[in-house]
mmCIF file of C-alpha atoms in Angstrom:
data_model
loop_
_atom_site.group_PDB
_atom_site.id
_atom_site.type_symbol
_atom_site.label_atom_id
_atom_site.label_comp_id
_atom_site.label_asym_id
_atom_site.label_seq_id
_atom_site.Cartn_x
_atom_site.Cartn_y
_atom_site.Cartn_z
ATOM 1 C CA UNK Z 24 76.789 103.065 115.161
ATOM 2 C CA UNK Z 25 77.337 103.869 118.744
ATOM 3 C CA UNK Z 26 79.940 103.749 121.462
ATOM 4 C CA UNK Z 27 78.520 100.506 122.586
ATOM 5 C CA UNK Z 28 79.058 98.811 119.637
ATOM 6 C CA UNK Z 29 82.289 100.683 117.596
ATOM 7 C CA UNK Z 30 85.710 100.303 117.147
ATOM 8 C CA UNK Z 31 88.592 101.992 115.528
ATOM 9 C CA UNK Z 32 90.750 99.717 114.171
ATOM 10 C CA UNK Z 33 94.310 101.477 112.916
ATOM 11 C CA UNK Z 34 96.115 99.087 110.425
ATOM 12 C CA UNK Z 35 100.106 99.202 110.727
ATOM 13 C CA UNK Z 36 100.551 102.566 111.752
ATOM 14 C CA UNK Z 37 103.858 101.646 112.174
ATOM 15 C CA UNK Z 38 107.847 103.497 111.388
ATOM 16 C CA UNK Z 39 108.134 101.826 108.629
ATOM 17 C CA UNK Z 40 109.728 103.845 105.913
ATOM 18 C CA UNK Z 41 111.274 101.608 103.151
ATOM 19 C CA UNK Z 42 107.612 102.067 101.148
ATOM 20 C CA UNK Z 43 107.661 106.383 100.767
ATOM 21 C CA UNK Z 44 104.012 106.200 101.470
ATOM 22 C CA UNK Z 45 102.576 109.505 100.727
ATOM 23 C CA UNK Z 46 101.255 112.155 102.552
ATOM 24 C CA UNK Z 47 102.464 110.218 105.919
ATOM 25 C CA UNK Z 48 102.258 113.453 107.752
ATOM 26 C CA UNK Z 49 99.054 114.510 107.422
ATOM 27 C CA UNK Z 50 97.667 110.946 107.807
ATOM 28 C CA UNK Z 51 99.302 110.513 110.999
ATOM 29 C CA UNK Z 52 97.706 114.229 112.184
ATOM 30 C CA UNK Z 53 94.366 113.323 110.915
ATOM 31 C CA UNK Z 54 94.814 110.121 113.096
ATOM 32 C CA UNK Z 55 95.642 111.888 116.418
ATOM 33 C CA UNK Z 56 92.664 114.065 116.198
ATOM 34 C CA UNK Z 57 90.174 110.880 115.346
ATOM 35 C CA UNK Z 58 91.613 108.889 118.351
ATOM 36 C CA UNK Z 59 90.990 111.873 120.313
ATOM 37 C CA UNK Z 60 87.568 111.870 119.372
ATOM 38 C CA UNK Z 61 87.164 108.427 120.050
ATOM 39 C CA UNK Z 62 88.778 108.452 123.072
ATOM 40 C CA UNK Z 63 86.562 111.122 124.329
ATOM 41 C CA UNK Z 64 83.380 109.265 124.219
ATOM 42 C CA UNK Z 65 85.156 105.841 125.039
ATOM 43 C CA UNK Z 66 85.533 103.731 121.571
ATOM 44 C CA UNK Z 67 87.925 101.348 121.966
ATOM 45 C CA UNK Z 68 90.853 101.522 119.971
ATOM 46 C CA UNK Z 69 92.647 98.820 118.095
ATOM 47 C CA UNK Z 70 96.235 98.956 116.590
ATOM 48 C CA UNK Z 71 97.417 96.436 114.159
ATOM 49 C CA UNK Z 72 101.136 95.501 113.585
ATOM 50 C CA UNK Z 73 103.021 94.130 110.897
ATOM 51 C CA UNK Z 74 105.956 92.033 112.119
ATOM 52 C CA UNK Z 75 108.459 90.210 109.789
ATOM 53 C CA UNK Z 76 110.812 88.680 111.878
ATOM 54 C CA UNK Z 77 114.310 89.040 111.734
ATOM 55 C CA UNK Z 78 115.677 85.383 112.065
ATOM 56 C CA UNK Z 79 113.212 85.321 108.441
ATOM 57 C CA UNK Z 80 110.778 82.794 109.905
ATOM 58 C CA UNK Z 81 106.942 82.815 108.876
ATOM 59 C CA UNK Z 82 108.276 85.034 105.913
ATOM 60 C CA UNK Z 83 105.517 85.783 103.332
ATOM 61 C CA UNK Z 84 106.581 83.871 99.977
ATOM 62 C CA UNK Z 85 109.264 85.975 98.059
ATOM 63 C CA UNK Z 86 109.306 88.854 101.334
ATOM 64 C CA UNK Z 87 112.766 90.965 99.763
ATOM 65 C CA UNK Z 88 115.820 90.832 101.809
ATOM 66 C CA UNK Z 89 118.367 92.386 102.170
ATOM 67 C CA UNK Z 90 122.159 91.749 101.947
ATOM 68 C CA UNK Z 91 122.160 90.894 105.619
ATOM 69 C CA UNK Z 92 119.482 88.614 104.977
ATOM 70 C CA UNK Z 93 116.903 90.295 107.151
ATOM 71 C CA UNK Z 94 113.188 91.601 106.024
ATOM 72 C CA UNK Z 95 113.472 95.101 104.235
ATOM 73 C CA UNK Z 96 109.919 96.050 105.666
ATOM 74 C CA UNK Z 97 108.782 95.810 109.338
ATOM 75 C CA UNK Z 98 112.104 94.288 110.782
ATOM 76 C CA UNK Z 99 110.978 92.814 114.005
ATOM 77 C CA UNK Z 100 114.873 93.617 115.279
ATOM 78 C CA UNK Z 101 114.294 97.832 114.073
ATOM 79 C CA UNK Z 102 112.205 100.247 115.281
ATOM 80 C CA UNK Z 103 110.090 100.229 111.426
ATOM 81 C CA UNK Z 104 107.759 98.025 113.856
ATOM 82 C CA UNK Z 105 106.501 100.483 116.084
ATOM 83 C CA UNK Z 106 103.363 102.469 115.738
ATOM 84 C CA UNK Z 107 104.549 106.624 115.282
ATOM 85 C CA UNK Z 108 104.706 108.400 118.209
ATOM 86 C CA UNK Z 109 102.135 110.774 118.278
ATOM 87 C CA UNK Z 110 99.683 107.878 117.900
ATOM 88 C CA UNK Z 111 101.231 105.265 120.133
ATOM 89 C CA UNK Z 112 99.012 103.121 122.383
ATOM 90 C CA UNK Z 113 97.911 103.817 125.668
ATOM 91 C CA UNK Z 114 97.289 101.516 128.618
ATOM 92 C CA UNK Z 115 94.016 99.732 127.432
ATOM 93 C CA UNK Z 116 94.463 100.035 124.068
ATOM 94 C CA UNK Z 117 94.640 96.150 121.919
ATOM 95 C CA UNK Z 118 97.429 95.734 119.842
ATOM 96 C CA UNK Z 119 97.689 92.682 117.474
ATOM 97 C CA UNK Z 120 100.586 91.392 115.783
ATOM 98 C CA UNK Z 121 100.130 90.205 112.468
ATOM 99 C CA UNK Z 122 102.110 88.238 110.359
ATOM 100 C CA UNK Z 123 100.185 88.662 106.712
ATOM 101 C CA UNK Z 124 98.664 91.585 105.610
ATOM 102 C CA UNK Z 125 95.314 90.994 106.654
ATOM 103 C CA UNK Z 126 94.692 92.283 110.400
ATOM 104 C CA UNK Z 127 92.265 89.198 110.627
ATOM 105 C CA UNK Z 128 94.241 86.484 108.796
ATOM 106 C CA UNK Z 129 95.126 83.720 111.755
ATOM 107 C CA UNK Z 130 95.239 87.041 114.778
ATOM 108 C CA UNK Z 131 93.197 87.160 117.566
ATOM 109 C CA UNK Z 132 91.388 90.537 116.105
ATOM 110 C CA UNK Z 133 88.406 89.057 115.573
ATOM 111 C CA UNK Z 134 88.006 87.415 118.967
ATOM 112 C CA UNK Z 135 88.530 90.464 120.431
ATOM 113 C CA UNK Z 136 85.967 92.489 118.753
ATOM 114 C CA UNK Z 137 83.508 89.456 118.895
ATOM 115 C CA UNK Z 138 83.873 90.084 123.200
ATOM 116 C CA UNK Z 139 83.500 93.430 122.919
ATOM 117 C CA UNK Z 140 80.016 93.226 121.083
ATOM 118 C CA UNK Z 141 81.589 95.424 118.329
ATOM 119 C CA UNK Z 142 79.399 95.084 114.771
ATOM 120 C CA UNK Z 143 80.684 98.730 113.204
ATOM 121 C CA UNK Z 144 84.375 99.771 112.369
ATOM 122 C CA UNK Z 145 85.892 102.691 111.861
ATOM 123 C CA UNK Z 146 89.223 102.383 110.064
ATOM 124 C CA UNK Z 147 92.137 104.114 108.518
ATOM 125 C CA UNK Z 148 96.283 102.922 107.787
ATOM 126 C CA UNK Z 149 98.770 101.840 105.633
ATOM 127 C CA UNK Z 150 98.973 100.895 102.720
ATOM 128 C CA UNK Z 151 95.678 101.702 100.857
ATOM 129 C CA UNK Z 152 96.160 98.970 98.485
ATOM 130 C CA UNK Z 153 97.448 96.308 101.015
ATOM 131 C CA UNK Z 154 97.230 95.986 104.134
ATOM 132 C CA UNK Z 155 94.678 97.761 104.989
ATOM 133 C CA UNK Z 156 92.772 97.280 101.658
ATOM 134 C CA UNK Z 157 92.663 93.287 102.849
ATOM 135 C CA UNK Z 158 92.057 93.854 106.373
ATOM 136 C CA UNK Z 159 88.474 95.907 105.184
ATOM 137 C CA UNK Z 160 87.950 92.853 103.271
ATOM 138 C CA UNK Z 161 88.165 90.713 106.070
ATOM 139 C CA UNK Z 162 86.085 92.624 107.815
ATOM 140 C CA UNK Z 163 83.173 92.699 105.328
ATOM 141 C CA UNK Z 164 83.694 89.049 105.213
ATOM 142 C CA UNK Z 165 82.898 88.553 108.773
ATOM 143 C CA UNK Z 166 79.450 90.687 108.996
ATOM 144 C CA UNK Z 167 81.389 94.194 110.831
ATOM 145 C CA UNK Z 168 80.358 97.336 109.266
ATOM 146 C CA UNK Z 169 83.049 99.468 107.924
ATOM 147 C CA UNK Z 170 83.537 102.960 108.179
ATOM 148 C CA UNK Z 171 86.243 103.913 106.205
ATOM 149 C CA UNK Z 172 88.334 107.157 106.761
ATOM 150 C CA UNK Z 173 89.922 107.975 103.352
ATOM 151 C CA UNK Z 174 92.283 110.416 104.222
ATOM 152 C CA UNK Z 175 93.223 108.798 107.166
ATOM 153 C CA UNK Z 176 94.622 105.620 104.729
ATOM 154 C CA UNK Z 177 97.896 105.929 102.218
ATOM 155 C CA UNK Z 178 99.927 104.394 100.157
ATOM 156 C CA UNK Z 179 103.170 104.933 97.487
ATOM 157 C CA UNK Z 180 101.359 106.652 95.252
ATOM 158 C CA UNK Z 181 98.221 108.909 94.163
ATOM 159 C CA UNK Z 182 97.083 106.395 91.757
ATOM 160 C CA UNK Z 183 96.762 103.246 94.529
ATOM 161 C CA UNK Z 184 95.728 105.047 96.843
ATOM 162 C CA UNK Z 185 92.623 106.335 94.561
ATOM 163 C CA UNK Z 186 91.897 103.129 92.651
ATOM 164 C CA UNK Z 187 92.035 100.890 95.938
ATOM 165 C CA UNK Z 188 89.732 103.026 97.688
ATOM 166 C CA UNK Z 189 87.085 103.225 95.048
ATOM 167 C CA UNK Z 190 87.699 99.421 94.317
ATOM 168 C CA UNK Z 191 86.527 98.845 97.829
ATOM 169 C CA UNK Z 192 83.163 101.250 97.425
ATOM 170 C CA UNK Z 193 81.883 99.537 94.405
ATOM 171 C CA UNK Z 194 82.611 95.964 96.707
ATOM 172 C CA UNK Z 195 82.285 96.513 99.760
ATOM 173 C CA UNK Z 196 78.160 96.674 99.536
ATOM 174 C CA UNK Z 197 76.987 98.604 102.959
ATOM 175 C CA UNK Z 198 80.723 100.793 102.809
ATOM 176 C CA UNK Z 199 80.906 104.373 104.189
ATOM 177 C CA UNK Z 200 83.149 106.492 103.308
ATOM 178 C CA UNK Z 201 84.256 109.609 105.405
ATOM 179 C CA UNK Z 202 86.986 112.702 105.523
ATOM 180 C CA UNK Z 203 88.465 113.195 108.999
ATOM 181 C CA UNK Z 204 86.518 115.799 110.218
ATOM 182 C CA UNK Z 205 83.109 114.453 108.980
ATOM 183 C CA UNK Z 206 83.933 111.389 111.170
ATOM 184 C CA UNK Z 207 84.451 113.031 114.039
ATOM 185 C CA UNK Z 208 80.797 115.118 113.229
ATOM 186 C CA UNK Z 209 79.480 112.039 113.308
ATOM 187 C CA UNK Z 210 80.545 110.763 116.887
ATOM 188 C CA UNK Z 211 80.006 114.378 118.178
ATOM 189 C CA UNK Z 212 76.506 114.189 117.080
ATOM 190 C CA UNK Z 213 76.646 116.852 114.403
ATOM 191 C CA UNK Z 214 75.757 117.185 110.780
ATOM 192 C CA UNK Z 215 77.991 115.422 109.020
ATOM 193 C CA UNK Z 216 78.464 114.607 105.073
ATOM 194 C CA UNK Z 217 79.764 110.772 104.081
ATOM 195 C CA UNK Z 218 79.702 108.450 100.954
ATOM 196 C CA UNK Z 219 77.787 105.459 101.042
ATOM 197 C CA UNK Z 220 77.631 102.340 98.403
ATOM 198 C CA UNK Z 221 73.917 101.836 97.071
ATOM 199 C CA UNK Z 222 74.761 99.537 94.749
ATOM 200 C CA UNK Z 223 77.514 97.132 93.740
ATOM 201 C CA UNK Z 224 80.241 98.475 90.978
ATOM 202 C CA UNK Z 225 78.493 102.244 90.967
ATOM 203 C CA UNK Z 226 82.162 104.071 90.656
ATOM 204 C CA UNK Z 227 82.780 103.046 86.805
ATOM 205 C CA UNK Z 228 86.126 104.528 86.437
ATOM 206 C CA UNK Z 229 89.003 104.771 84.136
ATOM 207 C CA UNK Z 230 92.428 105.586 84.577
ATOM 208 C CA UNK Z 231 91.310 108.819 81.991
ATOM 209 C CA UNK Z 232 88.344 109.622 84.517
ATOM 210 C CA UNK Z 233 90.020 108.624 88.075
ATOM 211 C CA UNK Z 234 90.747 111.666 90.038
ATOM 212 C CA UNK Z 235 86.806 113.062 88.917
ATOM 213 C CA UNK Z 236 85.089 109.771 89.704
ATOM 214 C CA UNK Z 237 87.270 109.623 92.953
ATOM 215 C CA UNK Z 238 85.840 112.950 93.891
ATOM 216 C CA UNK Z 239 82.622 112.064 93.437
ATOM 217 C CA UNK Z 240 82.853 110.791 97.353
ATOM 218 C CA UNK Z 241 83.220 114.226 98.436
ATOM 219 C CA UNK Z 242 79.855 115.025 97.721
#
């Protein structure tokens, strides 16, 4: 994994905050100090969207509405669509609109990493167990390399968050796994500690044995 070759990919970043995803604040912090990183040694960075449009078009089967009859989640007429802030894009910077939860499902994501020679991402967003759980996927699917940045994912709850991340090391077969700061070790050249699959379904856990087998990838 080099410059040459990397991307970080950010999946639906976005306002959006109908869902009470967890720990929002610190994943959004952790996220301005990778992009930094990145940015300093010149990996591209990618942003993903989720739209739902407003006039209910392209609509994933059964999307909720409301009593207005406009999506409850990523209202392409609110401001739940766009990326926070402190993270926004800069000029340069690819953003793709989605549509499903995939960031690959019918975009152009692929095409652009293709051109750009990329073979090794590193990615983080929301939510663990959807959108950016299927997006990783996708990715595996299509030969890139995933790094993924655990505590720079979340989701609704402790309990998805944990069990979709650990779902993806048994699955995803050549999956790293890496804290914030290890990450950014990594592209600085420095020591750095990560969690890597060796072999397929290796994380037997329960929902007795969760949390311990989850912190097994600290180690």
């Amino acid at each position: 994994m080099n410059k040459s070759n990397t991307a970080l990919v950010l999946i639906d970043m976005q306002k959006e905050s109908e869902f009470g995803i967890e720990n929002v604040d610190s994943v959004v912090k952790n996220t301005e100090q990778l992009i930094a990183a990145c940015r300093k040694i010149g990996i591209p960075i990618i942003y993903t969207r989720h739209i739902n449009r407003e006039d209910t078009i392209g609509l994933s089967n059964k999307e909720p509405l409301n009593d207005k009859g406009t999506p409850v989640f990523y209202d392409n007429g609110t401001e739940a669509v766009e990326i926070f802030d402190q993270i926004k894009p800069e000029d340069g910077d690819i953003v793709i609109d989605k549509y499903r939860w995939s960031g690959f499902y019918e975009t152009s994501l692929d095409l652009m990493l293709s051109n750009m020679g990329v073979e090794h991402l590193i990615m983080g967003g929301f939510v663990t167990d959807g959108c950016l759980m299927t997006s990783v996927y996708d990715a595996y699917f299509r030969d890139y390399q995933v790094n993924l940045v655990k505590d720079m994912c979340g989701a609704t709850n402790e309990g998805a968050h944990t069990a979709s991340i650990m779902i993806m090391a048994n699955w995803v077969y050549d999956l790293a796994i890496f804290d914030t700061s290890e990450m950014i070790k990594k592209l600085n050249g420095e020591s750095y500690k990560s969690w890597e699959s060796t072999y397929p379904d290796q994380l037997q856990f329960t929902p007795e044995n969760m949390r311990e087998t989850f912190n097994r990838l600290n180690k």
